[in-house]
Structure formats: structure tokens, C-alpha cells
Amino acid sequence: PAGRRSEGSIFARQHNGHQEAVYLIGGRDISDGIATVYKDVWQYTPLDDKWEHKGDIIPQGDESPVSVMAAQAVPYGSGHIILIGGDDGVELQHRLALAAHIKSETNLARKDSLQKVLTVAFTSHAGFSNDILAYHVITNTWIRLAESDIPLPVVSTAVMSGGTIIIPSGEVHPGVRTDSVIAIQIVEKPSFGWINYTVVGVYLLIMLGVGFYFMRKENSTDKFFKGGGKIPWWAAGISIFVTALSPITFLSIPAKAYADDWTMIIFNMGILIIANIVVYFYLPYLRKPNMAYA
């Protein structure tokens, strides 16, 4: 639905949290010797047959959008697209302007001089972008992962093979292709951190201390199972509620709601309804003598 993109567009598929989608990133169009290089992202969902504009390519920390064309892209993980290399089109626009000037120039000496400038623009080209960007399709955010220490080609195809991104051949300078095959690996280094280790260590020590403290006071099954009937109602209620939860609940349900919708809230609201039924109908029956030990 936006402007025409005749060349250099980047396509990649990824799951957007609801369904598989196709993402159109950047690209260019050349009309009447003028190049327009795009800096935005479009999402196409085949099931809905719908295009949605996702905004500009602005890596975290940058203030202005990044124009990109002829890069390589691969889906990565559950929600990322890795964008490798590409070109911002500045040199291309310069060369097109020179070519247009040469075409319109009637003075042979000036035309020859401009032709030499155009040749230098080709031969002295510094290469294309070495940036490796990551786009998260669910949060619609960009980050700059790394900068390659070797030239990254454009006008190629990247494929994922066993966790390694393979880029065969491609252009390393305008009109100059390489016979090299580049392999890129993304190394993830999760770090738990000393603060988390400290919290876990202190928690375990406290739990051990609580266990040793109350171990000396337990001398009957009634105290072991029911605390001698001295546990306040609010403490028992918290214990029962926490039993129904787990770290998986805290991690998975928010993630599911973030990626999809709030459907899971129905199941959690059910706990409030069931708790009242259990308290008024089941607990009194189970508190009869010795019933709790059955």
C-alpha cells in the first residue's frame, strides 16, 4: 500500500504472537534516475490478507531512522529477525546523480572529467554496512547486535543451518561479487548475576533456619500436618493459594498475555471462585478429627 519498491527489499517471515507473518524491510525504487531508499517496515499477515505499517528502522540508542536495502535477513528464535549488512543508498544516489549529469552534459571535456569521477566512485567504494541488527516483531523494537570485522556482502541470500547463519557470495563492492561463504553464529551468554545468586543463597539459608527451628518443636503428627491448629486463617489461606501457583505461572501467563491476549485471566479468576467453595464446603469437612491425615 505504500510507495513502489522495485529493488533491494528485504523479506523475512516470523511469528508475530498470533500468526505467521511476512515482513518487508527497507528497499529502494529508482525512477527517472533518482533513488528512493526506504527506512521502514511493513507486516503482511496472509490469513487476514492485511498490510500493517510497523514504523521506521530505529535501533535502540539512535535518534534517526536507518535506510537499508539489499541486506540479508533470517528469522531467529521465537520473535526476532536478524538483519545483516545492507546499504544506506548514499553512494548510490551520488553515482546516479553523476550519471544523470554525464548524460545531460554536452561539453566533451567536462563529460570525460565527470566520467572519471564516476569511475573513482565505483572503484574507491568503501564497501557496504557491517552492522548486524535484530528486530523483535512482537515489541516492534530494533537493537544493534554487533559490527562485523569482515566485509558483509549485499544482494545475497542468508539461510539458517544448525544455528549458524550462512551467506553464500554476494556483492562486496558495486558490481564486484565475492566467492566467499560467510558463517555467522550468535552466541548467547545468559548471566544470573551475583545479586540473584545472593538472593537465592540467603533464601535457602533462611529456609534451613526455619526448618531447624521448628524441627525441635514437632513431636506429633497433629503439629506436623496442621501446626497444632495454631496456624492463623490468613497464613493458611496464603499457603493454599501459593500452592496453586508456581514460578512457571509467574513466567508463562504474563508472557502468554503479552504475546497473545488476556484469555488466561479467566482461569486465574476461577481461583477466587473455587477458593470460596473450598473454604465453606470442603475445609470444615476435612477438619473433622483425623480426616486431614487420611
PDB file of C-alpha atoms in Angstrom:
ATOM      1  CA  PRO A   1       0.000   0.000   0.000  1.00  0.00           C
ATOM      2  CA  ALA A   2       2.994   2.363   0.236  1.00  0.00           C
ATOM      3  CA  GLY A   3       5.428   3.585  -2.415  1.00  0.00           C
ATOM      4  CA  ARG A   4       6.755   1.205  -5.037  1.00  0.00           C
ATOM      5  CA  ARG A   5       9.855  -0.786  -4.137  1.00  0.00           C
ATOM      6  CA  SER A   6      11.482  -2.119  -7.246  1.00  0.00           C
ATOM      7  CA  GLU A   7      14.763  -3.446  -5.839  1.00  0.00           C
ATOM      8  CA  GLY A   8      16.653  -4.302  -2.695  1.00  0.00           C
ATOM      9  CA  SER A   9      13.695  -5.061  -0.423  1.00  0.00           C
ATOM     10  CA  ILE A  10      14.305  -7.496   2.412  1.00  0.00           C
ATOM     11  CA  PHE A  11      11.723 -10.177   3.134  1.00  0.00           C
ATOM     12  CA  ALA A  12      11.560 -12.456   6.181  1.00  0.00           C
ATOM     13  CA  ARG A  13       8.880 -14.449   7.906  1.00  0.00           C
ATOM     14  CA  GLN A  14       8.324 -14.668  11.653  1.00  0.00           C
ATOM     15  CA  HIS A  15       5.520 -15.402  14.104  1.00  0.00           C
ATOM     16  CA  ASN A  16       4.032 -12.192  15.487  1.00  0.00           C
ATOM     17  CA  GLY A  17       2.453 -13.800  18.556  1.00  0.00           C
ATOM     18  CA  HIS A  18      -0.814 -14.505  16.745  1.00  0.00           C
ATOM     19  CA  GLN A  19       0.131 -15.994  13.390  1.00  0.00           C
ATOM     20  CA  GLU A  20       2.910 -16.330  10.854  1.00  0.00           C
ATOM     21  CA  ALA A  21       3.597 -13.031   9.107  1.00  0.00           C
ATOM     22  CA  VAL A  22       5.827 -11.751   6.324  1.00  0.00           C
ATOM     23  CA  TYR A  23       7.933  -8.650   6.935  1.00  0.00           C
ATOM     24  CA  LEU A  24       9.014  -6.247   4.216  1.00  0.00           C
ATOM     25  CA  ILE A  25      12.021  -4.215   5.374  1.00  0.00           C
ATOM     26  CA  GLY A  26      13.516  -1.243   3.550  1.00  0.00           C
ATOM     27  CA  GLY A  27      14.239  -1.480  -0.169  1.00  0.00           C
ATOM     28  CA  ARG A  28      14.588   1.105  -2.896  1.00  0.00           C
ATOM     29  CA  ASP A  29      12.968   2.446  -6.014  1.00  0.00           C
ATOM     30  CA  ILE A  30      14.720   4.161  -8.921  1.00  0.00           C
ATOM     31  CA  SER A  31      12.604   6.397 -11.109  1.00  0.00           C
ATOM     32  CA  ASP A  32      13.946   8.948 -13.584  1.00  0.00           C
ATOM     33  CA  GLY A  33      17.473   8.414 -12.314  1.00  0.00           C
ATOM     34  CA  ILE A  34      16.529   9.244  -8.714  1.00  0.00           C
ATOM     35  CA  ALA A  35      16.831   6.601  -5.996  1.00  0.00           C
ATOM     36  CA  THR A  36      14.477   6.493  -3.039  1.00  0.00           C
ATOM     37  CA  VAL A  37      15.788   4.263  -0.237  1.00  0.00           C
ATOM     38  CA  TYR A  38      13.199   3.262   2.338  1.00  0.00           C
ATOM     39  CA  LYS A  39      13.695   3.063   6.093  1.00  0.00           C
ATOM     40  CA  ASP A  40      10.510   1.430   7.324  1.00  0.00           C
ATOM     41  CA  VAL A  41       8.939  -1.969   7.997  1.00  0.00           C
ATOM     42  CA  TRP A  42       5.664  -3.433   6.779  1.00  0.00           C
ATOM     43  CA  GLN A  43       3.942  -6.537   8.104  1.00  0.00           C
ATOM     44  CA  TYR A  44       1.747  -8.731   5.911  1.00  0.00           C
ATOM     45  CA  THR A  45      -0.490 -11.373   7.523  1.00  0.00           C
ATOM     46  CA  PRO A  46      -1.642 -13.914   4.909  1.00  0.00           C
ATOM     47  CA  LEU A  47      -4.578 -15.179   6.979  1.00  0.00           C
ATOM     48  CA  ASP A  48      -6.029 -11.679   7.180  1.00  0.00           C
ATOM     49  CA  ASP A  49      -4.704 -10.539   3.785  1.00  0.00           C
ATOM     50  CA  LYS A  50      -3.705  -7.324   5.518  1.00  0.00           C
ATOM     51  CA  TRP A  51      -0.715  -4.964   5.418  1.00  0.00           C
ATOM     52  CA  GLU A  52       0.286  -3.007   8.514  1.00  0.00           C
ATOM     53  CA  HIS A  53       2.920  -0.286   8.733  1.00  0.00           C
ATOM     54  CA  LYS A  54       5.244  -1.007  11.695  1.00  0.00           C
ATOM     55  CA  GLY A  55       7.222   2.227  11.645  1.00  0.00           C
ATOM     56  CA  ASP A  56      10.818   3.122  10.862  1.00  0.00           C
ATOM     57  CA  ILE A  57      14.043   1.247  11.486  1.00  0.00           C
ATOM     58  CA  ILE A  58      15.463   2.997  14.571  1.00  0.00           C
ATOM     59  CA  PRO A  59      17.976   0.874  16.524  1.00  0.00           C
ATOM     60  CA  GLN A  60      17.969   1.404  20.274  1.00  0.00           C
ATOM     61  CA  GLY A  61      20.125   4.410  21.103  1.00  0.00           C
ATOM     62  CA  ASP A  62      19.795   6.003  17.659  1.00  0.00           C
ATOM     63  CA  GLU A  63      17.840   9.197  17.148  1.00  0.00           C
ATOM     64  CA  SER A  64      17.112   8.935  13.430  1.00  0.00           C
ATOM     65  CA  PRO A  65      15.847   6.108  11.186  1.00  0.00           C
ATOM     66  CA  VAL A  66      18.233   3.917   9.205  1.00  0.00           C
ATOM     67  CA  SER A  67      17.785   3.494   5.454  1.00  0.00           C
ATOM     68  CA  VAL A  68      18.575  -0.010   4.291  1.00  0.00           C
ATOM     69  CA  MET A  69      18.435  -2.003   1.078  1.00  0.00           C
ATOM     70  CA  ALA A  70      19.838  -5.253  -0.314  1.00  0.00           C
ATOM     71  CA  ALA A  71      20.548  -6.699   3.142  1.00  0.00           C
ATOM     72  CA  GLN A  72      20.086 -10.327   4.199  1.00  0.00           C
ATOM     73  CA  ALA A  73      17.546 -11.376   6.802  1.00  0.00           C
ATOM     74  CA  VAL A  74      16.705 -14.590   8.646  1.00  0.00           C
ATOM     75  CA  PRO A  75      14.141 -15.398  11.350  1.00  0.00           C
ATOM     76  CA  TYR A  76      15.763 -16.123  14.702  1.00  0.00           C
ATOM     77  CA  GLY A  77      14.183 -17.643  17.787  1.00  0.00           C
ATOM     78  CA  SER A  78      10.525 -17.105  18.552  1.00  0.00           C
ATOM     79  CA  GLY A  79      10.230 -13.451  17.670  1.00  0.00           C
ATOM     80  CA  HIS A  80      13.356 -11.938  16.114  1.00  0.00           C
ATOM     81  CA  ILE A  81      14.528 -11.177  12.598  1.00  0.00           C
ATOM     82  CA  ILE A  82      18.278 -10.776  12.140  1.00  0.00           C
ATOM     83  CA  LEU A  83      19.188  -8.141   9.542  1.00  0.00           C
ATOM     84  CA  ILE A  84      22.718  -8.494   8.161  1.00  0.00           C
ATOM     85  CA  GLY A  85      24.614  -5.782   6.319  1.00  0.00           C
ATOM     86  CA  GLY A  86      22.911  -3.820   3.577  1.00  0.00           C
ATOM     87  CA  ASP A  87      23.435  -0.345   2.184  1.00  0.00           C
ATOM     88  CA  ASP A  88      22.018   3.068   3.045  1.00  0.00           C
ATOM     89  CA  GLY A  89      21.982   4.178  -0.603  1.00  0.00           C
ATOM     90  CA  VAL A  90      24.012   7.372  -0.110  1.00  0.00           C
ATOM     91  CA  GLU A  91      26.753   6.334  -2.546  1.00  0.00           C
ATOM     92  CA  LEU A  92      24.162   5.011  -4.981  1.00  0.00           C
ATOM     93  CA  GLN A  93      22.346   8.332  -5.030  1.00  0.00           C
ATOM     94  CA  HIS A  94      25.674  10.100  -5.601  1.00  0.00           C
ATOM     95  CA  ARG A  95      26.527   7.833  -8.556  1.00  0.00           C
ATOM     96  CA  LEU A  96      23.061   8.223 -10.077  1.00  0.00           C
ATOM     97  CA  ALA A  97      23.374  12.000  -9.842  1.00  0.00           C
ATOM     98  CA  LEU A  98      26.760  11.816 -11.586  1.00  0.00           C
ATOM     99  CA  ALA A  99      25.373   9.532 -14.291  1.00  0.00           C
ATOM    100  CA  ALA A 100      22.465  11.915 -14.906  1.00  0.00           C
ATOM    101  CA  HIS A 101      24.869  14.843 -15.091  1.00  0.00           C
ATOM    102  CA  ILE A 102      27.080  12.981 -17.582  1.00  0.00           C
ATOM    103  CA  LYS A 103      24.072  12.155 -19.724  1.00  0.00           C
ATOM    104  CA  SER A 104      22.973  15.760 -19.923  1.00  0.00           C
ATOM    105  CA  GLU A 105      26.461  17.242 -20.341  1.00  0.00           C
ATOM    106  CA  THR A 106      27.258  18.432 -23.872  1.00  0.00           C
ATOM    107  CA  ASN A 107      30.829  19.557 -23.313  1.00  0.00           C
ATOM    108  CA  LEU A 108      33.033  16.547 -24.061  1.00  0.00           C
ATOM    109  CA  ALA A 109      35.848  17.632 -21.741  1.00  0.00           C
ATOM    110  CA  ARG A 110      33.520  18.104 -18.782  1.00  0.00           C
ATOM    111  CA  LYS A 111      31.742  14.855 -19.665  1.00  0.00           C
ATOM    112  CA  ASP A 112      35.067  12.995 -19.669  1.00  0.00           C
ATOM    113  CA  SER A 113      36.002  14.580 -16.333  1.00  0.00           C
ATOM    114  CA  LEU A 114      32.696  13.581 -14.798  1.00  0.00           C
ATOM    115  CA  GLN A 115      33.102  10.059 -16.160  1.00  0.00           C
ATOM    116  CA  LYS A 116      36.425   9.784 -14.329  1.00  0.00           C
ATOM    117  CA  VAL A 117      34.783  10.957 -11.125  1.00  0.00           C
ATOM    118  CA  LEU A 118      32.087   8.287 -11.584  1.00  0.00           C
ATOM    119  CA  THR A 119      34.751   5.613 -12.170  1.00  0.00           C
ATOM    120  CA  VAL A 120      36.527   6.638  -8.968  1.00  0.00           C
ATOM    121  CA  ALA A 121      33.207   6.474  -7.106  1.00  0.00           C
ATOM    122  CA  PHE A 122      32.901   2.841  -8.182  1.00  0.00           C
ATOM    123  CA  THR A 123      36.499   1.743  -7.651  1.00  0.00           C
ATOM    124  CA  SER A 124      37.029   3.537  -4.342  1.00  0.00           C
ATOM    125  CA  HIS A 125      33.773   2.371  -2.795  1.00  0.00           C
ATOM    126  CA  ALA A 126      34.475   1.547   0.877  1.00  0.00           C
ATOM    127  CA  GLY A 127      32.030  -1.347   0.977  1.00  0.00           C
ATOM    128  CA  PHE A 128      28.632  -1.778   2.484  1.00  0.00           C
ATOM    129  CA  SER A 129      27.338  -1.730   6.031  1.00  0.00           C
ATOM    130  CA  ASN A 130      28.848  -4.179   8.508  1.00  0.00           C
ATOM    131  CA  ASP A 131      26.037  -3.746  11.030  1.00  0.00           C
ATOM    132  CA  ILE A 132      24.054  -6.720  12.293  1.00  0.00           C
ATOM    133  CA  LEU A 133      20.655  -5.626  13.591  1.00  0.00           C
ATOM    134  CA  ALA A 134      17.916  -7.540  15.381  1.00  0.00           C
ATOM    135  CA  TYR A 135      14.229  -6.714  15.008  1.00  0.00           C
ATOM    136  CA  HIS A 136      11.753  -8.044  17.571  1.00  0.00           C
ATOM    137  CA  VAL A 137       8.454  -8.341  15.753  1.00  0.00           C
ATOM    138  CA  ILE A 138       6.243  -8.509  18.858  1.00  0.00           C
ATOM    139  CA  THR A 139       7.610  -5.424  20.627  1.00  0.00           C
ATOM    140  CA  ASN A 140       8.445  -3.710  17.307  1.00  0.00           C
ATOM    141  CA  THR A 141      11.922  -2.740  18.531  1.00  0.00           C
ATOM    142  CA  TRP A 142      15.392  -2.736  16.981  1.00  0.00           C
ATOM    143  CA  ILE A 143      18.805  -3.276  18.558  1.00  0.00           C
ATOM    144  CA  ARG A 144      22.301  -3.251  17.088  1.00  0.00           C
ATOM    145  CA  LEU A 145      23.740  -6.700  17.852  1.00  0.00           C
ATOM    146  CA  ALA A 146      27.255  -6.332  16.519  1.00  0.00           C
ATOM    147  CA  GLU A 147      29.518  -4.925  13.846  1.00  0.00           C
ATOM    148  CA  SER A 148      31.249  -7.453  11.623  1.00  0.00           C
ATOM    149  CA  ASP A 149      35.045  -7.254  11.360  1.00  0.00           C
ATOM    150  CA  ILE A 150      34.890  -8.651   7.822  1.00  0.00           C
ATOM    151  CA  PRO A 151      33.031  -7.085   4.866  1.00  0.00           C
ATOM    152  CA  LEU A 152      29.421  -8.185   4.654  1.00  0.00           C
ATOM    153  CA  PRO A 153      28.043  -8.719   1.139  1.00  0.00           C
ATOM    154  CA  VAL A 154      24.749  -7.458  -0.215  1.00  0.00           C
ATOM    155  CA  VAL A 155      22.389  -8.909  -2.843  1.00  0.00           C
ATOM    156  CA  SER A 156      22.696 -12.417  -1.477  1.00  0.00           C
ATOM    157  CA  THR A 157      20.554 -14.865   0.475  1.00  0.00           C
ATOM    158  CA  ALA A 158      21.053 -15.788   4.110  1.00  0.00           C
ATOM    159  CA  VAL A 159      19.920 -19.176   5.401  1.00  0.00           C
ATOM    160  CA  MET A 160      19.914 -20.691   8.870  1.00  0.00           C
ATOM    161  CA  SER A 161      21.685 -24.038   9.168  1.00  0.00           C
ATOM    162  CA  GLY A 162      22.018 -25.693  12.549  1.00  0.00           C
ATOM    163  CA  GLY A 163      22.101 -22.411  14.437  1.00  0.00           C
ATOM    164  CA  THR A 164      24.587 -20.849  12.007  1.00  0.00           C
ATOM    165  CA  ILE A 165      23.662 -18.131   9.505  1.00  0.00           C
ATOM    166  CA  ILE A 166      25.175 -18.866   6.095  1.00  0.00           C
ATOM    167  CA  ILE A 167      25.634 -16.157   3.432  1.00  0.00           C
ATOM    168  CA  PRO A 168      26.944 -17.517   0.106  1.00  0.00           C
ATOM    169  CA  SER A 169      28.643 -15.000  -2.192  1.00  0.00           C
ATOM    170  CA  GLY A 170      27.127 -11.565  -2.798  1.00  0.00           C
ATOM    171  CA  GLU A 171      28.465  -8.143  -3.764  1.00  0.00           C
ATOM    172  CA  VAL A 172      31.243  -6.650  -1.614  1.00  0.00           C
ATOM    173  CA  HIS A 173      31.559  -3.563  -3.834  1.00  0.00           C
ATOM    174  CA  PRO A 174      29.254  -2.198  -6.550  1.00  0.00           C
ATOM    175  CA  GLY A 175      29.328  -4.726  -9.383  1.00  0.00           C
ATOM    176  CA  VAL A 176      32.009  -6.844  -7.647  1.00  0.00           C
ATOM    177  CA  ARG A 177      30.952 -10.235  -6.321  1.00  0.00           C
ATOM    178  CA  THR A 178      32.853 -12.474  -3.965  1.00  0.00           C
ATOM    179  CA  ASP A 179      33.304 -16.239  -3.975  1.00  0.00           C
ATOM    180  CA  SER A 180      33.471 -16.345  -0.165  1.00  0.00           C
ATOM    181  CA  VAL A 181      30.903 -18.031   2.047  1.00  0.00           C
ATOM    182  CA  ILE A 182      30.337 -16.305   5.380  1.00  0.00           C
ATOM    183  CA  ALA A 183      29.152 -18.123   8.502  1.00  0.00           C
ATOM    184  CA  ILE A 184      27.742 -16.106  11.409  1.00  0.00           C
ATOM    185  CA  GLN A 185      26.981 -17.528  14.842  1.00  0.00           C
ATOM    186  CA  ILE A 186      25.040 -15.688  17.520  1.00  0.00           C
ATOM    187  CA  VAL A 187      26.443 -16.654  20.915  1.00  0.00           C
ATOM    188  CA  GLU A 188      24.044 -16.077  23.767  1.00  0.00           C
ATOM    189  CA  LYS A 189      25.665 -15.725  27.183  1.00  0.00           C
ATOM    190  CA  PRO A 190      22.995 -15.712  29.885  1.00  0.00           C
ATOM    191  CA  SER A 191      24.220 -14.337  33.181  1.00  0.00           C
ATOM    192  CA  PHE A 192      22.492 -14.970  36.508  1.00  0.00           C
ATOM    193  CA  GLY A 193      24.473 -12.264  38.290  1.00  0.00           C
ATOM    194  CA  TRP A 194      25.810 -12.008  41.824  1.00  0.00           C
ATOM    195  CA  ILE A 195      22.662 -10.273  43.103  1.00  0.00           C
ATOM    196  CA  ASN A 196      20.476 -13.200  42.053  1.00  0.00           C
ATOM    197  CA  TYR A 197      22.924 -15.729  43.494  1.00  0.00           C
ATOM    198  CA  THR A 198      22.946 -13.779  46.762  1.00  0.00           C
ATOM    199  CA  VAL A 199      19.143 -13.705  46.960  1.00  0.00           C
ATOM    200  CA  VAL A 200      18.904 -17.453  46.289  1.00  0.00           C
ATOM    201  CA  GLY A 201      21.641 -18.210  48.831  1.00  0.00           C
ATOM    202  CA  VAL A 202      20.043 -16.055  51.553  1.00  0.00           C
ATOM    203  CA  TYR A 203      16.641 -17.587  50.817  1.00  0.00           C
ATOM    204  CA  LEU A 204      17.984 -21.128  51.199  1.00  0.00           C
ATOM    205  CA  LEU A 205      19.737 -20.244  54.458  1.00  0.00           C
ATOM    206  CA  ILE A 206      16.525 -18.752  55.853  1.00  0.00           C
ATOM    207  CA  MET A 207      14.548 -21.843  54.860  1.00  0.00           C
ATOM    208  CA  LEU A 208      17.117 -24.091  56.527  1.00  0.00           C
ATOM    209  CA  GLY A 209      16.993 -21.924  59.654  1.00  0.00           C
ATOM    210  CA  VAL A 210      13.192 -22.090  59.783  1.00  0.00           C
ATOM    211  CA  GLY A 211      13.323 -25.850  59.372  1.00  0.00           C
ATOM    212  CA  PHE A 212      15.856 -26.365  62.172  1.00  0.00           C
ATOM    213  CA  TYR A 213      13.949 -24.001  64.477  1.00  0.00           C
ATOM    214  CA  PHE A 214      10.583 -25.716  64.156  1.00  0.00           C
ATOM    215  CA  MET A 215      12.058 -29.217  63.943  1.00  0.00           C
ATOM    216  CA  ARG A 216      12.673 -29.142  67.700  1.00  0.00           C
ATOM    217  CA  LYS A 217       9.038 -28.306  68.458  1.00  0.00           C
ATOM    218  CA  GLU A 218       7.412 -31.062  66.408  1.00  0.00           C
ATOM    219  CA  ASN A 219       6.504 -34.105  68.478  1.00  0.00           C
ATOM    220  CA  SER A 220       3.200 -35.233  66.980  1.00  0.00           C
ATOM    221  CA  THR A 221       1.532 -35.762  63.636  1.00  0.00           C
ATOM    222  CA  ASP A 222      -1.015 -33.080  64.544  1.00  0.00           C
ATOM    223  CA  LYS A 223       1.746 -30.480  64.752  1.00  0.00           C
ATOM    224  CA  PHE A 224       3.414 -31.759  61.595  1.00  0.00           C
ATOM    225  CA  PHE A 225       0.297 -31.704  59.424  1.00  0.00           C
ATOM    226  CA  LYS A 226      -1.797 -28.898  60.989  1.00  0.00           C
ATOM    227  CA  GLY A 227       0.633 -26.923  63.118  1.00  0.00           C
ATOM    228  CA  GLY A 228      -1.275 -27.937  66.217  1.00  0.00           C
ATOM    229  CA  GLY A 229      -4.275 -25.976  64.989  1.00  0.00           C
ATOM    230  CA  LYS A 230      -2.483 -22.702  65.760  1.00  0.00           C
ATOM    231  CA  ILE A 231      -1.943 -21.538  62.165  1.00  0.00           C
ATOM    232  CA  PRO A 232      -3.951 -18.292  61.622  1.00  0.00           C
ATOM    233  CA  TRP A 233      -6.507 -18.288  58.837  1.00  0.00           C
ATOM    234  CA  TRP A 234      -4.663 -15.738  56.741  1.00  0.00           C
ATOM    235  CA  ALA A 235      -1.422 -17.748  56.831  1.00  0.00           C
ATOM    236  CA  ALA A 236      -3.264 -20.938  55.876  1.00  0.00           C
ATOM    237  CA  GLY A 237      -5.017 -19.093  53.051  1.00  0.00           C
ATOM    238  CA  ILE A 238      -1.744 -17.743  51.675  1.00  0.00           C
ATOM    239  CA  SER A 239      -0.236 -21.222  51.870  1.00  0.00           C
ATOM    240  CA  ILE A 240      -3.122 -22.775  49.947  1.00  0.00           C
ATOM    241  CA  PHE A 241      -3.054 -20.010  47.330  1.00  0.00           C
ATOM    242  CA  VAL A 242       0.717 -20.231  46.844  1.00  0.00           C
ATOM    243  CA  THR A 243       0.396 -23.987  46.426  1.00  0.00           C
ATOM    244  CA  ALA A 244      -1.767 -23.349  43.370  1.00  0.00           C
ATOM    245  CA  LEU A 245       0.923 -21.105  41.878  1.00  0.00           C
ATOM    246  CA  SER A 246       4.470 -21.722  40.753  1.00  0.00           C
ATOM    247  CA  PRO A 247       7.354 -19.901  39.038  1.00  0.00           C
ATOM    248  CA  ILE A 248       6.015 -21.283  35.759  1.00  0.00           C
ATOM    249  CA  THR A 249       2.752 -19.435  36.422  1.00  0.00           C
ATOM    250  CA  PHE A 250       4.537 -16.146  37.017  1.00  0.00           C
ATOM    251  CA  LEU A 251       6.640 -16.560  33.873  1.00  0.00           C
ATOM    252  CA  SER A 252       4.313 -18.188  31.370  1.00  0.00           C
ATOM    253  CA  ILE A 253       0.999 -16.418  31.938  1.00  0.00           C
ATOM    254  CA  PRO A 254       2.362 -12.844  31.615  1.00  0.00           C
ATOM    255  CA  ALA A 255       4.358 -13.935  28.568  1.00  0.00           C
ATOM    256  CA  LYS A 256       1.270 -15.521  27.032  1.00  0.00           C
ATOM    257  CA  ALA A 257      -0.792 -12.395  27.697  1.00  0.00           C
ATOM    258  CA  TYR A 258       1.950 -10.188  26.279  1.00  0.00           C
ATOM    259  CA  ALA A 259       2.334 -12.226  23.107  1.00  0.00           C
ATOM    260  CA  ASP A 260      -1.342 -13.069  22.567  1.00  0.00           C
ATOM    261  CA  ASP A 261      -4.241 -11.773  24.683  1.00  0.00           C
ATOM    262  CA  TRP A 262      -5.746 -11.892  28.191  1.00  0.00           C
ATOM    263  CA  THR A 263      -7.641 -15.160  27.777  1.00  0.00           C
ATOM    264  CA  MET A 264      -5.697 -16.784  30.626  1.00  0.00           C
ATOM    265  CA  ILE A 265      -7.169 -14.286  33.118  1.00  0.00           C
ATOM    266  CA  ILE A 266     -10.361 -16.360  33.083  1.00  0.00           C
ATOM    267  CA  PHE A 267      -8.535 -19.342  34.590  1.00  0.00           C
ATOM    268  CA  ASN A 268      -6.918 -17.218  37.287  1.00  0.00           C
ATOM    269  CA  MET A 269     -10.184 -15.523  38.204  1.00  0.00           C
ATOM    270  CA  GLY A 270     -11.564 -19.018  38.664  1.00  0.00           C
ATOM    271  CA  ILE A 271      -9.238 -19.494  41.634  1.00  0.00           C
ATOM    272  CA  LEU A 272     -11.113 -16.777  43.547  1.00  0.00           C
ATOM    273  CA  ILE A 273     -14.420 -18.546  42.919  1.00  0.00           C
ATOM    274  CA  ILE A 274     -13.170 -22.030  43.748  1.00  0.00           C
ATOM    275  CA  ALA A 275     -11.402 -20.821  46.906  1.00  0.00           C
ATOM    276  CA  ASN A 276     -14.710 -19.719  48.462  1.00  0.00           C
ATOM    277  CA  ILE A 277     -16.332 -23.051  47.654  1.00  0.00           C
ATOM    278  CA  VAL A 278     -13.414 -24.946  49.178  1.00  0.00           C
ATOM    279  CA  VAL A 279     -13.369 -22.799  52.337  1.00  0.00           C
ATOM    280  CA  TYR A 280     -17.093 -23.073  53.073  1.00  0.00           C
ATOM    281  CA  PHE A 281     -17.852 -26.617  51.971  1.00  0.00           C
ATOM    282  CA  TYR A 282     -14.704 -28.754  51.931  1.00  0.00           C
ATOM    283  CA  LEU A 283     -12.419 -27.468  54.673  1.00  0.00           C
ATOM    284  CA  PRO A 284     -14.938 -27.850  57.523  1.00  0.00           C
ATOM    285  CA  TYR A 285     -15.461 -31.470  56.498  1.00  0.00           C
ATOM    286  CA  LEU A 286     -11.729 -32.143  56.306  1.00  0.00           C
ATOM    287  CA  ARG A 287     -11.133 -30.547  59.721  1.00  0.00           C
ATOM    288  CA  LYS A 288     -13.105 -33.289  61.456  1.00  0.00           C
ATOM    289  CA  PRO A 289     -10.945 -35.437  63.757  1.00  0.00           C
ATOM    290  CA  ASN A 290      -8.210 -37.287  61.867  1.00  0.00           C
ATOM    291  CA  MET A 291      -9.763 -36.561  58.461  1.00  0.00           C
ATOM    292  CA  ALA A 292      -6.776 -34.442  57.440  1.00  0.00           C
ATOM    293  CA  TYR A 293      -4.461 -37.424  57.829  1.00  0.00           C
ATOM    294  CA  ALA A 294      -6.415 -39.729  55.517  1.00  0.00           C
TER     295      ALA A 294
END
